[in-house]
Amino acid sequence: VTLPQLALTEAHRVLRRGGRFLMLEFGKVENEFLASVYDAYSFNVLPAIGEAVAADRASYEYLVESIRKFPSQREFCTMMSDAGFKHISYTNYTFGVAVQYEGFKVSNSAETKAASMATTGSFT
């Protein structure tokens, strides 16, 4: 996704009230030593595998670069909050190589009143 904030805002818009948003994404390894090992693997081994298996080293280099450009777990949670999600959490898998994000669309009193007015024609 080129514009993750826009994608999150749209996901929040189309999700029904009370709905749950889940996303699995590559993440940032938070331990410095493991991050350096993972970087060495990502930048050297993955492109070589891509070249050997798919004859396409460039796509695997691009994949690694795009993963590195993606926001950190905390930054992405802030973006989710900015899009309107509540009760936001994330779970790191394999030391943060993969991350599951979770957030909910909850209604506030203003949204509830507006929805009530649209349905009944008056505030309840």
Short mmCIF file of C-alpha atoms in Angstrom, two decimals:
data_model
loop_
_atom_site.label_atom_id
_atom_site.label_comp_id
_atom_site.label_asym_id
_atom_site.label_seq_id
_atom_site.Cartn_x
_atom_site.Cartn_y
_atom_site.Cartn_z
CA VAL A 1 0.00 0.00 0.00
CA THR A 2 1.49 3.29 -1.08
CA LEU A 3 -0.55 5.45 1.33
CA PRO A 4 -1.19 3.46 4.53
CA GLN A 5 -2.95 6.35 6.32
CA LEU A 6 -5.46 6.65 3.50
CA ALA A 7 -5.98 2.88 3.49
CA LEU A 8 -6.59 2.86 7.26
CA THR A 9 -9.06 5.74 7.01
CA GLU A 10 -10.97 3.89 4.29
CA ALA A 11 -10.92 0.63 6.27
CA HIS A 12 -12.35 2.48 9.26
CA ARG A 13 -15.00 4.14 7.09
CA VAL A 14 -16.33 0.87 5.63
CA LEU A 15 -16.16 -1.11 8.87
CA ARG A 16 -19.47 -1.33 10.73
CA ARG A 17 -19.73 0.08 14.25
CA GLY A 18 -18.40 -2.52 16.66
CA GLY A 19 -16.39 -4.08 13.84
CA ARG A 20 -12.90 -5.45 14.34
CA PHE A 21 -9.97 -4.65 12.05
CA LEU A 22 -7.14 -7.21 11.84
CA MET A 23 -4.02 -6.92 9.74
CA LEU A 24 -0.94 -9.11 9.41
CA GLU A 25 2.14 -7.30 8.14
CA PHE A 26 5.92 -7.46 8.22
CA GLY A 27 7.28 -5.50 11.18
CA LYS A 28 10.41 -4.09 12.71
CA VAL A 29 12.55 -6.42 14.81
CA GLU A 30 13.06 -4.49 18.04
CA ASN A 31 16.10 -6.35 19.43
CA GLU A 32 19.20 -4.72 17.90
CA PHE A 33 21.23 -7.92 17.57
CA LEU A 34 18.35 -9.88 16.02
CA ALA A 35 17.53 -6.91 13.77
CA SER A 36 21.07 -6.93 12.37
CA VAL A 37 20.88 -10.70 11.72
CA TYR A 38 17.46 -10.29 10.09
CA ASP A 39 18.72 -7.40 7.95
CA ALA A 40 21.69 -9.45 6.75
CA TYR A 41 19.34 -12.32 5.89
CA SER A 42 16.80 -10.03 4.22
CA PHE A 43 19.23 -8.09 2.07
CA ASN A 44 21.47 -11.02 1.09
CA VAL A 45 19.64 -14.36 1.35
CA LEU A 46 16.10 -13.42 0.27
CA PRO A 47 17.14 -11.80 -3.04
CA ALA A 48 19.38 -14.79 -3.78
CA ILE A 49 16.48 -17.17 -3.15
CA GLY A 50 14.26 -15.01 -5.36
CA GLU A 51 16.83 -15.19 -8.11
CA ALA A 52 17.25 -18.96 -7.79
CA VAL A 53 13.56 -19.85 -7.48
CA ALA A 54 11.78 -17.19 -9.52
CA ALA A 55 14.63 -15.75 -11.63
CA ASP A 56 13.65 -12.38 -10.17
CA ARG A 57 16.16 -10.89 -7.74
CA ALA A 58 14.87 -7.32 -8.20
CA SER A 59 11.37 -8.06 -6.87
CA TYR A 60 12.79 -9.57 -3.70
CA GLU A 61 15.13 -6.63 -3.21
CA TYR A 62 12.13 -4.31 -3.60
CA LEU A 63 10.16 -6.39 -1.08
CA VAL A 64 12.90 -6.02 1.54
CA GLU A 65 13.22 -2.28 0.89
CA SER A 66 9.46 -1.74 1.14
CA ILE A 67 9.33 -3.66 4.43
CA ARG A 68 12.03 -1.37 5.84
CA LYS A 69 10.08 1.74 4.79
CA PHE A 70 6.87 0.62 6.54
CA PRO A 71 6.17 2.39 9.85
CA SER A 72 7.24 0.79 13.13
CA GLN A 73 4.66 -1.00 15.24
CA ARG A 74 4.11 2.01 17.49
CA GLU A 75 3.96 4.43 14.56
CA PHE A 76 1.39 2.25 12.80
CA CYS A 77 -0.75 2.09 15.94
CA THR A 78 -0.70 5.90 16.05
CA MET A 79 -1.82 5.92 12.42
CA MET A 80 -4.66 3.54 13.31
CA SER A 81 -5.71 5.89 16.10
CA ASP A 82 -5.58 8.87 13.74
CA ALA A 83 -7.91 6.94 11.39
CA GLY A 84 -10.42 6.55 14.22
CA PHE A 85 -9.73 3.05 15.54
CA LYS A 86 -9.99 2.40 19.29
CA HIS A 87 -8.71 -0.35 21.61
CA ILE A 88 -5.66 -0.76 19.38
CA SER A 89 -3.09 -3.46 20.00
CA TYR A 90 -0.40 -5.38 18.19
CA THR A 91 1.27 -8.75 18.65
CA ASN A 92 4.79 -9.42 17.43
CA TYR A 93 5.54 -12.83 15.96
CA THR A 94 9.08 -14.14 15.47
CA PHE A 95 10.57 -11.20 17.39
CA GLY A 96 8.66 -8.66 15.28
CA VAL A 97 9.36 -10.06 11.82
CA ALA A 98 5.58 -10.36 11.49
CA VAL A 99 3.01 -8.29 13.36
CA GLN A 100 -0.73 -8.65 13.84
CA TYR A 101 -2.55 -5.36 14.39
CA GLU A 102 -6.02 -5.11 15.90
CA GLY A 103 -8.40 -2.20 16.34
CA PHE A 104 -12.12 -1.60 16.68
CA LYS A 105 -14.58 0.88 15.28
CA VAL A 106 -16.63 2.07 18.21
CA SER A 107 -19.29 4.72 18.16
CA ASN A 108 -19.10 7.76 20.35
CA SER A 109 -22.18 9.57 21.60
CA ALA A 110 -22.09 12.11 18.73
CA GLU A 111 -21.99 9.32 16.13
CA THR A 112 -24.82 7.51 17.91
CA LYS A 113 -26.97 10.67 18.04
CA ALA A 114 -26.28 11.46 14.35
CA ALA A 115 -27.19 7.92 13.35
CA SER A 116 -30.35 8.10 15.45
CA MET A 117 -31.34 11.42 13.87
CA ALA A 118 -30.74 10.06 10.37
CA THR A 119 -32.91 7.02 11.15
CA THR A 120 -35.72 8.59 13.17
CA GLY A 121 -35.49 12.25 12.22
CA SER A 122 -34.85 13.33 15.81
CA PHE A 123 -32.35 12.89 18.59
CA THR A 124 -33.23 10.30 21.18
#
